């Protein structure tokens, strides 16, 4: 219970030295929401916008989003780009390799329903929700960095509302 | 050598093997007999005035009547461009591999075999690479190909 | 130690690997740290763009082909429009030609800046990524101002361009290229004297001239190997023959030359843009015949242009109908991946990453 011993140390810095009472749920959710490390999973056009979001102008890091190259270190899989039928089993495997709690953002039209390839492409998977459960859909072809960030903020709000044992029930 | 000069040079020198086609716009286009394909390709590469040493593109075509394979080649040393095609009937869709002339053609031939079902003789590595490994729906680029999730745009 | 027996083993790299630039998979046979054999496995991004194009009208093909090579969408738009124009023998207004050159060259700079950042990140330096993408945003702003999109533009249409540039484009464009040409010193300063960078790139993965030509390698990779072959000069299209610019050529064909050549190309592109902005005439931006329901007459042609990765080509066959009979898209990266097993072996796996990064492969061009 190292945390409880340290609580007075932190609260002393608050003017007046008052205690802050909150539920464990809020603390955990706050931690989870503010440090979403995402798996770099860029397959097509949206990956370039994802890079732009991570770079100088948009600065994804300020939302606590840092890219990871391996699924084992990430909380969020940001599916950026078309998923083809050949790629679909790999996406499922990457998702399975992530540890709970895990979240999915579907970025761009292709991941929602096939996008421009919906009608007449024989090779594109028509939506990744056939393969993995999706938390947030971000439309656009490709979405602007602002909409990607908006989507991430929505995901953070969703995380903040979740109950402590929610993810275990799955 | 301009485009017209190139076309007339080929007609003059290889006129019995290569027939010019009217449908080719901009760069000269010729049609070639299937069984003389390797021979012609080697000649085009070795010719002192042509030196077609650079392979651009191979394109399989389904024209609703037959298959075609169109070879687009270029010459870096002489700065030329040329297209030639072979016409293949549906029941005998087979060409000889040109890897001995232009090594770059290897993957293009594989792709043509995979998407059109045009067989390539003496290729050595005709394996699936664009479609999923468990693909069993035939050759998708053929015009009469159909699948449940494939919607054709109406003609009108 | 020399007679120590080692055993070869297989390492799977990709398809989800941050440094394979998309979804390429390389099956590597390794002997210790050395790569003995490379077997590329592609097709993870095969979206059937060619089949989709056969099912669309000519104008509807253009936004689909945007996704064929999304880093330089302008050249995809352009090569398809040019192919249709050559079949139809359609005239393009002067102003549209100038606008096309400006857009194509801006897109080339944007692509090379992305290359600069991503390559450095692959080799292990994060800072150039932030620098390169910072200036890329200036160009993206210009595109957004003109056609409303950041990545897939659908701007260059058959017979012209979709809309005129806004009034503030020209001053903004001049300012952007001024900033970029000033920052070039920064880019070079960050890497060119960095001993780690030099060790990782100089003399690594030399692509010999003969092999490059035999395997149809094009663009900066071919020129880095010492072949002066640029379609803007050798097979002129658009109005490139009116501008004064040089073709940078490398000496050794190693990773460093390929990187340096692209930085030099940015300088040349800036020269072209400046000349094009100076000479930009007034007038129409579109041929009168260019409409959404445009039909090309019967004919076929192979059209190729020089984009930032090399030769981009379209083989277009029209039978006079509403839809094209065949659209075959050729991307330079297809050949670049094909040649990789022939010169990428006998080096460390870390050098393979550097090699792959400087080839500047982009997967949708390979898989289509």
XYZ file of C-alpha atoms in Angstrom, chain B:
156
model
C 15.093 9.151 -83.150
C 11.560 10.549 -83.029
C 8.450 8.443 -82.568
C 7.692 8.390 -86.300
C 11.276 7.478 -87.149
C 11.206 4.662 -84.630
C 7.934 3.319 -86.030
C 9.177 3.392 -89.611
C 12.546 1.895 -88.611
C 10.808 -1.064 -86.988
C 8.445 -1.533 -89.909
C 11.412 -1.484 -92.255
C 13.628 -3.825 -90.277
C 11.205 -6.130 -88.445
C 8.134 -5.610 -90.611
C 7.605 -9.326 -91.125
C 7.502 -9.958 -87.375
C 5.857 -6.839 -85.960
C 2.709 -5.268 -87.384
C 1.855 -1.672 -86.421
C -1.489 -1.013 -84.756
C -3.609 2.071 -85.340
C -5.102 2.045 -81.868
C -1.794 2.943 -80.222
C -1.695 6.652 -79.456
C 1.408 8.739 -78.773
C 4.038 5.956 -78.655
C 4.227 3.340 -81.434
C 2.375 0.077 -80.766
C 2.967 -3.209 -82.576
C 1.403 -6.621 -82.523
C 3.600 -9.703 -82.366
C 3.060 -13.432 -82.923
C 3.104 -15.405 -79.682
C 5.642 -18.003 -80.768
C 8.164 -15.351 -81.910
C 7.914 -13.294 -78.704
C 11.250 -14.209 -77.106
C 13.046 -13.893 -80.398
C 11.698 -10.407 -81.031
C 12.334 -9.237 -77.486
C 15.954 -10.365 -77.750
C 16.325 -8.616 -81.110
C 14.889 -5.377 -79.754
C 17.321 -5.478 -76.892
C 20.358 -6.310 -79.003
C 19.688 -4.005 -81.972
C 22.458 -1.423 -82.168
C 20.053 1.414 -82.997
C 17.353 0.516 -80.486
C 18.908 -1.043 -77.373
C 15.676 -1.582 -75.481
C 17.378 -2.357 -72.195
C 14.778 -1.057 -69.752
C 11.522 -2.783 -68.991
C 8.653 -0.493 -67.923
C 5.479 -2.459 -67.578
C 3.562 -5.546 -68.544
C -0.184 -5.322 -68.734
C -2.627 -8.166 -69.096
C -5.874 -7.248 -70.801
C -9.233 -8.911 -71.216
C -10.941 -7.288 -74.206
C -14.172 -9.314 -73.928
C -13.037 -11.211 -77.064
C -9.580 -12.428 -76.163
C -6.661 -11.841 -73.842
C -3.784 -9.563 -74.611
C -0.422 -9.061 -72.995
C 1.074 -5.639 -73.611
C 4.778 -5.088 -73.082
C 6.008 -1.530 -72.558
C 9.750 -1.158 -72.937
C 12.159 1.739 -73.057
C 15.739 2.382 -73.946
C 17.868 4.401 -71.572
C 20.895 4.662 -73.849
C 18.929 5.690 -76.968
C 16.030 7.351 -75.116
C 13.193 5.525 -76.900
C 9.838 4.066 -75.943
C 7.948 1.216 -77.577
C 4.905 -0.925 -76.889
C 4.173 -4.318 -78.339
C 1.446 -6.790 -77.599
C 0.502 -10.381 -78.178
C -3.082 -11.460 -78.705
C -4.058 -14.660 -76.929
C -7.280 -16.592 -77.492
C -9.273 -17.553 -74.390
C -8.669 -21.274 -74.846
C -4.913 -20.954 -75.311
C -3.798 -18.193 -72.973
C -0.100 -18.864 -72.720
C 3.051 -16.798 -73.276
C 6.718 -17.512 -72.960
C 8.552 -15.853 -70.088
C 10.828 -12.976 -71.039
C 12.901 -13.070 -67.876
C 15.993 -14.031 -69.839
C 15.737 -10.709 -71.709
C 14.476 -8.357 -68.999
C 14.790 -9.750 -65.451
C 12.415 -7.055 -64.197
C 9.502 -8.767 -65.885
C 9.405 -11.619 -63.345
C 6.915 -10.131 -60.906
C 4.799 -8.611 -63.649
C 4.338 -12.024 -65.226
C 3.442 -13.460 -61.856
C 0.825 -10.784 -61.405
C -0.632 -11.409 -64.855
C -0.816 -15.124 -64.158
C -2.464 -14.535 -60.822
C -5.085 -12.001 -61.837
C -5.856 -13.114 -65.405
C -4.900 -16.748 -65.478
C -2.590 -16.248 -68.437
C -0.024 -18.990 -68.110
C 3.644 -18.074 -68.385
C 5.933 -20.832 -69.617
C 9.431 -21.265 -68.165
C 8.824 -18.721 -65.439
C 10.059 -20.798 -62.541
C 8.271 -18.973 -59.752
C 4.580 -18.748 -60.560
C 3.150 -18.438 -57.064
C 0.351 -16.385 -55.594
C 1.447 -13.077 -54.119
C -1.236 -10.401 -54.334
C -4.336 -12.339 -53.398
C -4.791 -14.112 -50.050
C -3.157 -17.517 -49.804
C -6.500 -19.293 -49.489
C -8.064 -17.525 -52.470
C -10.424 -19.819 -54.372
C -12.587 -17.468 -56.434
C -10.781 -17.702 -59.743
C -9.132 -14.904 -61.675
C -10.648 -11.612 -60.533
C -9.488 -9.336 -63.347
C -11.327 -11.288 -66.037
C -14.320 -9.427 -67.365
C -16.784 -12.240 -66.714
C -15.594 -12.705 -63.135
C -18.246 -12.273 -60.503
C -18.592 -12.562 -56.744
C -21.422 -11.960 -54.263
C -19.952 -8.734 -52.880
C -18.935 -7.355 -56.254
C -21.378 -4.821 -57.641
C -21.080 -3.834 -61.278
C -21.885 -0.250 -62.172
C -24.954 -0.014 -64.431
C -24.227 0.782 -68.054
C -26.719 3.677 -68.248
